Each structure stands twice: as structure tokens, then as C-alpha cells.
Short mmCIF file of C-alpha atoms (C1' of nucleotides) in Angstrom, two decimals:
data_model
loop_
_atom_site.label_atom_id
_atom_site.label_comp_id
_atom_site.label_asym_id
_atom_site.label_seq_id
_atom_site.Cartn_x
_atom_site.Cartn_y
_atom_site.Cartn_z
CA UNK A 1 -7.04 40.58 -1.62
CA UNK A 2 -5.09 37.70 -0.66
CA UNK A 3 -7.56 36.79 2.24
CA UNK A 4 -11.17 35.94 0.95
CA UNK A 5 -12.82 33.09 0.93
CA UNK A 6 -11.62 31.92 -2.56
CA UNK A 7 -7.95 32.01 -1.41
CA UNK A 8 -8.64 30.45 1.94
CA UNK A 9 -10.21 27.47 -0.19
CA UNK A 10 -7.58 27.78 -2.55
CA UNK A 11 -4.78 27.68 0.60
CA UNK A 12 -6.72 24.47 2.03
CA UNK A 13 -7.19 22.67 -0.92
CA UNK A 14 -3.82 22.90 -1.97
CA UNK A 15 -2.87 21.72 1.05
CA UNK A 16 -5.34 18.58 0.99
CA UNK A 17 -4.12 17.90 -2.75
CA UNK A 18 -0.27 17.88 -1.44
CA UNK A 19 -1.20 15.71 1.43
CA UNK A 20 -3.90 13.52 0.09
CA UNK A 21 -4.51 13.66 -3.15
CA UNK A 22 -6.80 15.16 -5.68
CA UNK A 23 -9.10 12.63 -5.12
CA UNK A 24 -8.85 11.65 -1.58
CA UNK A 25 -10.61 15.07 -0.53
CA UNK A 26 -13.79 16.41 -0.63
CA UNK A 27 -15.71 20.10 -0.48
CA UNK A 28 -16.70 18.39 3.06
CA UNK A 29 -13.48 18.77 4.18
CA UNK A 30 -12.78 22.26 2.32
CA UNK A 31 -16.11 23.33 4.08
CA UNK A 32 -15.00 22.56 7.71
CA UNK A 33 -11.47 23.86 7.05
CA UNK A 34 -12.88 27.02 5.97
CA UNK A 35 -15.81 27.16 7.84
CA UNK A 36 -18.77 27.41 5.32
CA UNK A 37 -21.11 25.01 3.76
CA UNK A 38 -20.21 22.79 1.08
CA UNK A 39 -23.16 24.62 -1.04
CA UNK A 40 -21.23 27.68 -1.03
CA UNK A 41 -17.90 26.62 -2.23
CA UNK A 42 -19.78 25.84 -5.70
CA UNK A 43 -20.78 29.49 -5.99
CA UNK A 44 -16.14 29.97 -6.21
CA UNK A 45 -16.02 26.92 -7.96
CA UNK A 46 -18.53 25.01 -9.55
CA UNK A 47 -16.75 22.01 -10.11
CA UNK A 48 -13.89 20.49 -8.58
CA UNK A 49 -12.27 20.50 -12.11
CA UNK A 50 -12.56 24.39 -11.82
CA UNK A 51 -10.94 24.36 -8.38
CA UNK A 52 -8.26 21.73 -9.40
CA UNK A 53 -7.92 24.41 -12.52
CA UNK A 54 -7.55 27.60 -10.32
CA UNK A 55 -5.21 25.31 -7.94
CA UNK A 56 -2.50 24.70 -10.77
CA UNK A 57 -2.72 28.63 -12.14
CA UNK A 58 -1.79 29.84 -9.14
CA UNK A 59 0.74 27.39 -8.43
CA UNK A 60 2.26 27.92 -11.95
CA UNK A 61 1.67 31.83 -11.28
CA UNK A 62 4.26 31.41 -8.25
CA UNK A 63 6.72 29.21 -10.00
CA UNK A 64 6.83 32.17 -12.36
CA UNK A 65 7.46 34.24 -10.20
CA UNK A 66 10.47 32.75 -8.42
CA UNK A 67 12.06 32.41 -11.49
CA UNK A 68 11.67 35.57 -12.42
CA UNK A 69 13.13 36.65 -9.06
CA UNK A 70 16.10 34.01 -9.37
CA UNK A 71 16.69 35.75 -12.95
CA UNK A 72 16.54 39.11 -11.34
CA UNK A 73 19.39 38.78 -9.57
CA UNK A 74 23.28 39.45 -10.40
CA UNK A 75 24.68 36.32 -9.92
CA UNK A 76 26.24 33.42 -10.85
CA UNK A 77 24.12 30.55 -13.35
CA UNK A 78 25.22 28.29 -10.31
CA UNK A 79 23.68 30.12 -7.69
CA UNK A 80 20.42 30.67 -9.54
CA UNK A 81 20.23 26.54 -10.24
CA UNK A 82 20.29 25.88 -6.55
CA UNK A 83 18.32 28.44 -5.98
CA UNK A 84 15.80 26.56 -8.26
CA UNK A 85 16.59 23.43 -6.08
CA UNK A 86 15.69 25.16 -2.71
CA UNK A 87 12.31 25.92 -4.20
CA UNK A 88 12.27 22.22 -4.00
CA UNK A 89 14.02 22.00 -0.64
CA UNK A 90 11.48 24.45 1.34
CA UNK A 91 8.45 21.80 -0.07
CA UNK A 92 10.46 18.60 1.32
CA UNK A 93 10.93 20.83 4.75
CA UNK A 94 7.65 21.05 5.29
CA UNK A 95 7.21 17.60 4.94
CA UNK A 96 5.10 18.00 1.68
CA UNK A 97 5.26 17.20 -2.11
CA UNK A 98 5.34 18.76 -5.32
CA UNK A 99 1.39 20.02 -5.78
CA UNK A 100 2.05 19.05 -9.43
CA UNK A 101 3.85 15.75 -8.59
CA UNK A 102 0.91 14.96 -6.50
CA UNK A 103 -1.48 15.32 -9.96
CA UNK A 104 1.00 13.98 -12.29
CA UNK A 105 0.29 10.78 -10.08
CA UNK A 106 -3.44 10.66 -10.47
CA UNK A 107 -3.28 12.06 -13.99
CA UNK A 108 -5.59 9.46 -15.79
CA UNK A 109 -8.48 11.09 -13.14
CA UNK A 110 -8.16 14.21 -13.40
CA UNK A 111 -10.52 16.72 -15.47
CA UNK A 112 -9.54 17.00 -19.29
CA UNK A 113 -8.82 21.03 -18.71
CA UNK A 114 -6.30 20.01 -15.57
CA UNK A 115 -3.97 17.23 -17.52
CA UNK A 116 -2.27 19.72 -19.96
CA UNK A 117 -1.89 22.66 -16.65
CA UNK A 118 0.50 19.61 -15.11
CA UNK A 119 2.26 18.98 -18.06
CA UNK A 120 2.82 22.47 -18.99
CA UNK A 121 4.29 22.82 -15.60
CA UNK A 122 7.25 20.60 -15.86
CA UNK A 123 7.36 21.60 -19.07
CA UNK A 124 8.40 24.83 -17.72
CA UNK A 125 10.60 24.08 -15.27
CA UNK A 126 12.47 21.93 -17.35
CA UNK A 127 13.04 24.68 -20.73
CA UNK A 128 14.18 27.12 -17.78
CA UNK A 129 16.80 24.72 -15.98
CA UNK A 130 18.02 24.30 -19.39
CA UNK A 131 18.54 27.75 -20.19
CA UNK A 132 20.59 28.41 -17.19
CA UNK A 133 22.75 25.57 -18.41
CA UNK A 134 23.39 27.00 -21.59
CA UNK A 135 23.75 29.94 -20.51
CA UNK A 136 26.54 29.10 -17.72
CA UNK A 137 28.09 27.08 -20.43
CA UNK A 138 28.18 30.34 -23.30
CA UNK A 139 29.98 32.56 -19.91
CA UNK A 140 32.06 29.48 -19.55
CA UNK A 141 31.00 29.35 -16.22
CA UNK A 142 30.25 25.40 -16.73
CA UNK A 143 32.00 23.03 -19.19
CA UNK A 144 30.07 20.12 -18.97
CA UNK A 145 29.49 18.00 -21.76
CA UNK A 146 25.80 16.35 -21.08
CA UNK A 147 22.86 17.74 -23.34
CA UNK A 148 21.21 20.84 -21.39
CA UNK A 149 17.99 19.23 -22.14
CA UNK A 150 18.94 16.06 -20.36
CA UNK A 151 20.13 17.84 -17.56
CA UNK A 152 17.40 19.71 -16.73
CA UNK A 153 14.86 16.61 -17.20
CA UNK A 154 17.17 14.93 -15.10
CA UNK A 155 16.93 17.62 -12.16
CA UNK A 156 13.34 17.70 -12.29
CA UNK A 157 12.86 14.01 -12.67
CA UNK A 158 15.05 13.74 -9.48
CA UNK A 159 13.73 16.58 -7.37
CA UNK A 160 9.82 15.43 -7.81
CA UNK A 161 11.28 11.87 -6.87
CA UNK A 162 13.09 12.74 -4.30
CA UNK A 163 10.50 15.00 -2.56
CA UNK A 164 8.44 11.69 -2.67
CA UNK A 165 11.05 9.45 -1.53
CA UNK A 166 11.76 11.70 1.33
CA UNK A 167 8.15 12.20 2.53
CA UNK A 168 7.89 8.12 2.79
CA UNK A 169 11.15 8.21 4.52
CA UNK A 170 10.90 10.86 6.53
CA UNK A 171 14.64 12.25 5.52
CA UNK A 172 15.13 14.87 3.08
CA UNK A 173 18.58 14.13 3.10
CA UNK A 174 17.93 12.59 -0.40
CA UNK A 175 16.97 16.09 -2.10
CA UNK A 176 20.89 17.18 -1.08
CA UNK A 177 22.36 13.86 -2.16
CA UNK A 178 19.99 14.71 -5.86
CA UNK A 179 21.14 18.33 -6.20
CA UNK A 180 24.85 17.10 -5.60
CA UNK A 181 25.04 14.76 -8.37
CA UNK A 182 23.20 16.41 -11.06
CA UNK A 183 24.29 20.02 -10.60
CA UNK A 184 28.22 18.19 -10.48
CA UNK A 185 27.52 17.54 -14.05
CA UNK A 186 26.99 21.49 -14.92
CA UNK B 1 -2.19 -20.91 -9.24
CA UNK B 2 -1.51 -17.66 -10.63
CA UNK B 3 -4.79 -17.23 -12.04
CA UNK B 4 -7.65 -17.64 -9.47
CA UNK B 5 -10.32 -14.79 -8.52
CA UNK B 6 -7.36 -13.76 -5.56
CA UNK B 7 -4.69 -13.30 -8.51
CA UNK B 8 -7.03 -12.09 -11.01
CA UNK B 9 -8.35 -9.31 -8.51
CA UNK B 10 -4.79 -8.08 -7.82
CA UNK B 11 -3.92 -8.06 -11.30
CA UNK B 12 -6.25 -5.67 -11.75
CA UNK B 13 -6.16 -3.80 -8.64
CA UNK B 14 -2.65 -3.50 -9.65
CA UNK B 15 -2.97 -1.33 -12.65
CA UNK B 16 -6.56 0.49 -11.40
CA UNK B 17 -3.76 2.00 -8.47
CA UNK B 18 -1.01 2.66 -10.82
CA UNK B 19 -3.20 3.99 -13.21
CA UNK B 20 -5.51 6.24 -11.26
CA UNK B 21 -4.03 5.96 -7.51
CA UNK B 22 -5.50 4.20 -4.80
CA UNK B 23 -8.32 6.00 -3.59
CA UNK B 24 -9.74 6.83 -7.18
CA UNK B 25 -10.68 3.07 -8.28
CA UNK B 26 -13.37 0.95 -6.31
CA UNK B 27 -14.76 -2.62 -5.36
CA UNK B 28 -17.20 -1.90 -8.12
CA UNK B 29 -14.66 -1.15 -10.80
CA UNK B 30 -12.61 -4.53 -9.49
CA UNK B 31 -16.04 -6.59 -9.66
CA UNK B 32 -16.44 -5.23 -13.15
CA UNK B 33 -13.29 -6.01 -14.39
CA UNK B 34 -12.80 -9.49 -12.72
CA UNK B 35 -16.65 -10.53 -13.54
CA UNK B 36 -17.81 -11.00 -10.21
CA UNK B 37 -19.97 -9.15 -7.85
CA UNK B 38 -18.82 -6.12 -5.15
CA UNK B 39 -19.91 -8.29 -2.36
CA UNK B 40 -17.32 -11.72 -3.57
CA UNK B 41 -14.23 -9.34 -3.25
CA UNK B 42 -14.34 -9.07 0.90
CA UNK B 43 -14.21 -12.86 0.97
CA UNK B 44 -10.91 -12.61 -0.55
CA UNK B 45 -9.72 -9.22 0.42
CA UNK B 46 -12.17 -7.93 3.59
CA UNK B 47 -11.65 -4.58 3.91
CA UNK B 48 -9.73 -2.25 0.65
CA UNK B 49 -6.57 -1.92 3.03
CA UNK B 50 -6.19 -5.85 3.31
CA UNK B 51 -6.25 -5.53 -1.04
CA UNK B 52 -3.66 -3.19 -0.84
CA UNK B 53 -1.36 -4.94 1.48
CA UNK B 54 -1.75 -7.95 -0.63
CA UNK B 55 -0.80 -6.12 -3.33
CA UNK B 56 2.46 -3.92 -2.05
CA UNK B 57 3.59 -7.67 -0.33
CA UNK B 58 2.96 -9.15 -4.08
CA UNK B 59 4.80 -5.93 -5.38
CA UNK B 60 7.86 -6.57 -2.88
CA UNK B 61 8.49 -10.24 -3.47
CA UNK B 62 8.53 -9.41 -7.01
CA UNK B 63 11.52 -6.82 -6.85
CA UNK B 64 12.77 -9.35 -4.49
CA UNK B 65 12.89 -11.68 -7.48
CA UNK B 66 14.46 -9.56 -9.92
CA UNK B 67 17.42 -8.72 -7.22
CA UNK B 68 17.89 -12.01 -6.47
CA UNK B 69 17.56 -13.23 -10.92
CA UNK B 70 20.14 -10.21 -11.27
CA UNK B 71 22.64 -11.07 -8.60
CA UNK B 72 22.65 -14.90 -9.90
CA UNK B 73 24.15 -13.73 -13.06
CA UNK B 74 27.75 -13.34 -13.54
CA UNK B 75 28.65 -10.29 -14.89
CA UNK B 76 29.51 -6.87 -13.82
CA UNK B 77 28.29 -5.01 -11.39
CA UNK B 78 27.40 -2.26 -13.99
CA UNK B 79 25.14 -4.86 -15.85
CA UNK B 80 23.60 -4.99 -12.48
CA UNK B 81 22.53 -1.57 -12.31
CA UNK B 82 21.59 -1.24 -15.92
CA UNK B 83 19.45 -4.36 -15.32
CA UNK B 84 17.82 -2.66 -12.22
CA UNK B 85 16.89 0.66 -14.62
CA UNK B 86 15.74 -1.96 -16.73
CA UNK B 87 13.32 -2.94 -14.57
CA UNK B 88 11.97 0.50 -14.68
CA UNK B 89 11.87 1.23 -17.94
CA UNK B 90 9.89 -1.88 -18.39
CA UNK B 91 7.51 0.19 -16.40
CA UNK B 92 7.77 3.64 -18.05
CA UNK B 93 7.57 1.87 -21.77
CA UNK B 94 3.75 1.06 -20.55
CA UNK B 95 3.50 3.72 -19.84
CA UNK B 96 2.82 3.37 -16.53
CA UNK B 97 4.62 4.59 -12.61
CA UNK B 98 5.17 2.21 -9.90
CA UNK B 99 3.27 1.00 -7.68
CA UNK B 100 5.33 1.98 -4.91
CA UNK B 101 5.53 5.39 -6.40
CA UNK B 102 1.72 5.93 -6.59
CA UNK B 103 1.19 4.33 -3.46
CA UNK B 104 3.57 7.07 -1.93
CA UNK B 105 2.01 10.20 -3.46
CA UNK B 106 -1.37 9.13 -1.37
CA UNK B 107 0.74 7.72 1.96
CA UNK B 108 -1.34 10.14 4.16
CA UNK B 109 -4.36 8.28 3.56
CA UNK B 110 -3.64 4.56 3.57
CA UNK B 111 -4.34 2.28 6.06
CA UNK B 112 -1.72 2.01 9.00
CA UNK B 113 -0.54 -1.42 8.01
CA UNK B 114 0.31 -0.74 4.17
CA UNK B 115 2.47 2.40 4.71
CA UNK B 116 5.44 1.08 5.85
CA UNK B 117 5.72 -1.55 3.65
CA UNK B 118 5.77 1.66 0.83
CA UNK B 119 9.00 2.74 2.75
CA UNK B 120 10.13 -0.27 3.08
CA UNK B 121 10.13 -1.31 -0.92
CA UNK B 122 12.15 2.18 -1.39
CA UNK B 123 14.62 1.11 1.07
CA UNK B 124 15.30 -2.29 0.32
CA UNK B 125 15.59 -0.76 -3.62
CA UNK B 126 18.24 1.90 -2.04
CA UNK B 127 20.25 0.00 0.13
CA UNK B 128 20.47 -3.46 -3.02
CA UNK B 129 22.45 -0.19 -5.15
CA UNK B 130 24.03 0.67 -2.53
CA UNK B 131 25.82 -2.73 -2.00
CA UNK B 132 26.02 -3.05 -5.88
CA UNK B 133 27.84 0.01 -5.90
CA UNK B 134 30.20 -1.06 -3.08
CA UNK B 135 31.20 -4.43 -4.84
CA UNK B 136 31.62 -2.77 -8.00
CA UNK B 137 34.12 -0.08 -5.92
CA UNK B 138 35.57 -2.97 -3.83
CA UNK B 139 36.43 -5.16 -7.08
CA UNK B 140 38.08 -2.24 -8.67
CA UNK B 141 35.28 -1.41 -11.41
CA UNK B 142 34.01 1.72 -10.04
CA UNK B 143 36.64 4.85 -8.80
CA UNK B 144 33.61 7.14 -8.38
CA UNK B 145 33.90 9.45 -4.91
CA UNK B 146 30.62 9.60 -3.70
CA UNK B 147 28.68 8.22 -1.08
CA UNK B 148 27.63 4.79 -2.32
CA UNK B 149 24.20 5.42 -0.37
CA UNK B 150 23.27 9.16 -1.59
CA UNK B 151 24.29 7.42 -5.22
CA UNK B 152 21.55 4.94 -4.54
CA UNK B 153 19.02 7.42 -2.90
CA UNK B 154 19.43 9.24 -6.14
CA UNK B 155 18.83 6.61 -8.33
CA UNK B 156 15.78 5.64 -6.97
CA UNK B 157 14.34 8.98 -6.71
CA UNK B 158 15.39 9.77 -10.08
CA UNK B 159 13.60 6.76 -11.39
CA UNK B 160 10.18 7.53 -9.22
CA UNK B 161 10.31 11.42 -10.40
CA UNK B 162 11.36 9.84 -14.36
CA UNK B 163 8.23 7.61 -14.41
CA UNK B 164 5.80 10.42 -13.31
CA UNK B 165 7.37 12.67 -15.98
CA UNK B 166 7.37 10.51 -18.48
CA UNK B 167 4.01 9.97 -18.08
CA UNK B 168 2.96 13.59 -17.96
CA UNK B 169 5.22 14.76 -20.84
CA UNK B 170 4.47 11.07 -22.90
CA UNK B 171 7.56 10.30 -23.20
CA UNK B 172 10.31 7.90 -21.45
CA UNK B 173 13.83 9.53 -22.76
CA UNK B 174 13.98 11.23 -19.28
CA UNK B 175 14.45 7.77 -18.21
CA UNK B 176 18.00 7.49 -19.86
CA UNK B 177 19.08 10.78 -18.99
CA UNK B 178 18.20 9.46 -15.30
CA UNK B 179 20.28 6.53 -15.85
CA UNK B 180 23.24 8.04 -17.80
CA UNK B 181 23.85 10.97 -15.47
CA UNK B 182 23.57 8.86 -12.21
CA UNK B 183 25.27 5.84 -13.44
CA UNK B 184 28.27 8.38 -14.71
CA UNK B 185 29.04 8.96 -11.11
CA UNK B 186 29.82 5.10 -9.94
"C1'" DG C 1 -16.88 -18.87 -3.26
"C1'" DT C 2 -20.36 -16.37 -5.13
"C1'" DC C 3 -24.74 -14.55 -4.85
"C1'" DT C 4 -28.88 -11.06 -3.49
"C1'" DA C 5 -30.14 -7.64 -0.57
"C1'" DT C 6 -29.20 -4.04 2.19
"C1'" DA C 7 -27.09 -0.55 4.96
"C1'" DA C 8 -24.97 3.88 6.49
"C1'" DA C 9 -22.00 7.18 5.08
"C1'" DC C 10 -20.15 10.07 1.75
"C1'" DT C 11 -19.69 12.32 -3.04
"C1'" DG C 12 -20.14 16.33 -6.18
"C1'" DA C 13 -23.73 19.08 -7.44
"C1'" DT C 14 -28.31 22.01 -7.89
"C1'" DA C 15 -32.52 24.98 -6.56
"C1'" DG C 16 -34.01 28.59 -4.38
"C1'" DA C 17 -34.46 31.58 0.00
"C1'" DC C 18 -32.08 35.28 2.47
"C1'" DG D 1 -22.02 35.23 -0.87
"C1'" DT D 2 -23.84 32.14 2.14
"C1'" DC D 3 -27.47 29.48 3.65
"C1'" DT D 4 -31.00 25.20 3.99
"C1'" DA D 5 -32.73 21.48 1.73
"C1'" DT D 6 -32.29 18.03 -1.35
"C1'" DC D 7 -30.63 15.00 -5.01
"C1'" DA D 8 -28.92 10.87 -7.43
"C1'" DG D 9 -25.02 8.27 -7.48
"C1'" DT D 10 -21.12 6.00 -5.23
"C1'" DT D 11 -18.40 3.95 -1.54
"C1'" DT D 12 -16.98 0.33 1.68
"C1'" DA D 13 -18.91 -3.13 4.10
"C1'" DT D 14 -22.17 -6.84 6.30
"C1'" DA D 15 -25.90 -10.64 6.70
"C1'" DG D 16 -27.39 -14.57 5.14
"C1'" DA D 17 -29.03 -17.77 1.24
"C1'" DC D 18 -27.17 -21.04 -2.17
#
DNA sequence: GTCTATAAACTGATAGAC
DNA sequence: GTCTATCAGTTTATAGAC
């Protein structure tokens, strides 16, 4: 578990998405990475749809479970919101984007099963941000005065820009200067 | 002028990128749209990356236009910057990204000569706030304390990341809670 | 400027052997 | 599960006539 073939194709093609594009790869270039035929990666995933699919579960899967770890921990709503931003932070290191920032961008192409899996993920993020916020706010940890809601679109918005900004820059000072300003509204 | 084949082909290479990215539409799509066969396009554009440096240099003196429209008025340098989130939510409200912003998300794979003029339309976006932001502070309208550049890197990415979730989540409010949160800090 | 004709490479995908 | 062989369709691009 964790090393077959369908996570090595999985691990490459999220990679390829990130760097590329959904579109701008193809089972050629799975196939080399991987080193099998392009025949074969139909018998894991018939269509690239199903790929793209499997792509975004997993990648929601893990976004689960960091926040589940973030909410495991005793500390501070503070600590667990920029712990939410260094998710964010570790993607811009690696000079990389959001995997679902890079669909959100070719959303009109992508199969009919894939569009809601994007949506639903910054769906997620966002509902969870806000909870924090509302939940620092009931301990009185924050006393802000800005709708949670808007907050938390706000971060999101600003992160997934940011993460794009900085790759075309080559500075991920940006993500810092983000995180600064919205979190200063808590 | 401003409606020959040349004009009519970046119109709609303009919103075939936006809409789908640049590697997912095609000569053929272009030729269909436009009326005119795959082969007429390379005498006006010869190879794609020559169509998409037409189009980010169209894209550039555009912005250009709208800086220079908003810095002829005289008013404050808040209308400014509500002007300049105007400009985006122009965008948004058709619900479409930028150009720029698309363009970015596939930066690995376009042609040497169009990719820094993607960084440079961010930058010349960032540093127009940034000055906007230092009049404003100079003339006595603004008190805010931080740096007028991270301010204007923020914007920007804000914007980018608000347009790609509007468009996933089909709806533009994030825009104004980009632009009110930001905006608060001046 | 636009056309027909054509090319060489690449695309996602299937059938069927091992 | 992976392979070979093959497919029909698409892509960017060129040559040369009109």
C-alpha cells in the first residue's frame, strides 16, 4: 500500500496537473514517468476523467486529514489558522500550486464528475476557516468585527492567488504579506 | 481597425484561454469561430506562441489604459483603488478569470517569449497600488501601517484567487470581501 | 489574405495475447 | 497487470495555388 502502480500514477499525475495543467499532459508522459505503457494505465484508470476523479479524492482525503490534525491539537484558534496557512506555505515552497487552483482554472474542460470535486473543495476549506473564526471569537480569543464567512473566502481567495502570483514571480514572499493582513482582521 | 481577421482572432482567442486555458482550445476551434480556415490563422499569427504574445501584449496595453483613464481623474486615491477592483469585477460579473491569471496557472508550458510578459502584467498591477497607496499615505488620506508593497501584493493575489473562486463556487461576493478586507488596511 | 492539400506527431482509448 | 498492436481523431504547422 502506498507504493503500487496506481499511487505512483497518482504521485506523477498530480504532479503534471500542478505543473502543467490538466490538459497539458498526457498518459504518454504518465507512462514514461512511471515506466509502463500507456495501454496499461487504462486498466487503473480508464479515462482521464477517472484519474482526474481519483486525483481530487485523494487530495481532498489529505486536506481532511490536516484539519483534522490541526483540530486535534490543544491550542490556540490562532495557531490552528496559520497552521491552515502553512498548508499553503509548504505548496508555494516547493514552487508549486494549489492542485485544485490548477483545475478551478481549466474548469469549463474538465469531465462533468470532476467540476463539483473542485468546488466542493474550497467549499471546504472555506466552512472550516470560518469555524475557527467563530469559534476564536465565542473564547474571545478574537474580537473582530468582519463576517466569518467573508473572512474565510477572503483567506482562501488570497492564498490560491497568491500561490499563483508567487510561482510567476518566483517570491513567495506574497503568501506572508496575505496571511498578515487577513488573519490581522481575526 | 479594431475589427479585422487579426482583431477578430484575438477576440476570440481571448475568451477560448480564459475560458478553457491555453493549451485546451485550438487553431481549429479559432478557424471555427472566426469563419476562416486552420491554415489562414499562421499568416496572421505563425506559430500558437506568436497568438499568445499578441494577446498578453493586447492584454497589457489595455490595463495600461485603465491606469492611465484612472490616474487622469481627480479624485481620491481611494476611488483609485476601488476603480482598479472595478476592473476586476467587470471580469468576475462574466463570469470569467483573467487572462493573466489563466495564463499563469499553465506558465510551465508556454512558449519562452510569453512568460515573462505574465509576470510582468502582475508586477506592473502591484507596483501602480503600490504608488496609489503611497500618495494616498503621503497626502494624508491613508494612516494604515503596512508595507505599501505587501498591501499591493495582496490585492492582486486576492483578486486572481477571488476570480477563480468565484467561478468555481458561481458566485462573485468573494470579490467584495477581497476588496473590503484589503482596502480596510490602507 | 485565404484557400486546398498534406504532413508528422500526438491524443485518449480499445482488443486481445501473455 | 502489463504487454503489443492498432485505431480514429486532433494538433500545430507548411507548401503552393488563387
Amino acid at each position: 500500500m502506498g507504493n503500487d502502480t496506481a499511487d505512483q500514477l497518482l504521485d506523477s499525475a498530480e504532479r503534471l496537473v500542478i505543473e502543467r495543467g490538466f490538459n497539458a499532459f498526457s498518459y504518454r508522459d504518465l507512462a514514461a514517468e512511471v515506466g509502463i505503457r500507456t495501454a496499461s494505465i487504462h486498466y487503473h484508470f480508464p479515462a482521464k476523467g477517472d484519474l482526474g476523479a481519483a486525483l481530487m479524492r485523494r487530495y481532498t482525503d489529505r486536506l481532511d486529514a490536516a484539519l483534522a490534525r490541526l483540530e486535534g491539537r490543544t491550542t490556540s484558534e490562532a495557531a490552528r489558522l496559520t497552521g491552515f496557512v502553512d498548508l499553503y506555505r509548504a505548496t508555494g515552497d516547493r514552487g508549486a500550486i494549489c492542485l485544485c487552483g490548477s483545475l478551478a482554472s481549466d474548469l469549463a474542460t474538465l469531465p462533468d464528475a470532476l467540476r463539483p470535486a473542485v468546488s466542493a473543495y474550497l467549499e471546504r476549506s472555506i466552512t472550516w476557516i470560518e469555524s475557527a473564526v467563530r469559534r476564536g471569537r465565542a473564547a474571545g480569543e478574537f474580537h473582530g468585527v468582519f463576517d466569518a464567512r467573508a473572512l474565510a473566502e477572503s483567506l482562501v481567495a488570497g492564498l490560491q492567488g497568491a500561490l499563483l502570483v508567487a510561482r510567476a514571480q518566483s517570491s513567495t514572499e506574497v503568501l506572508d504579506h496575505v496571511e498578515a493582513i487577513v488573519l490581522r482582521q481575526l
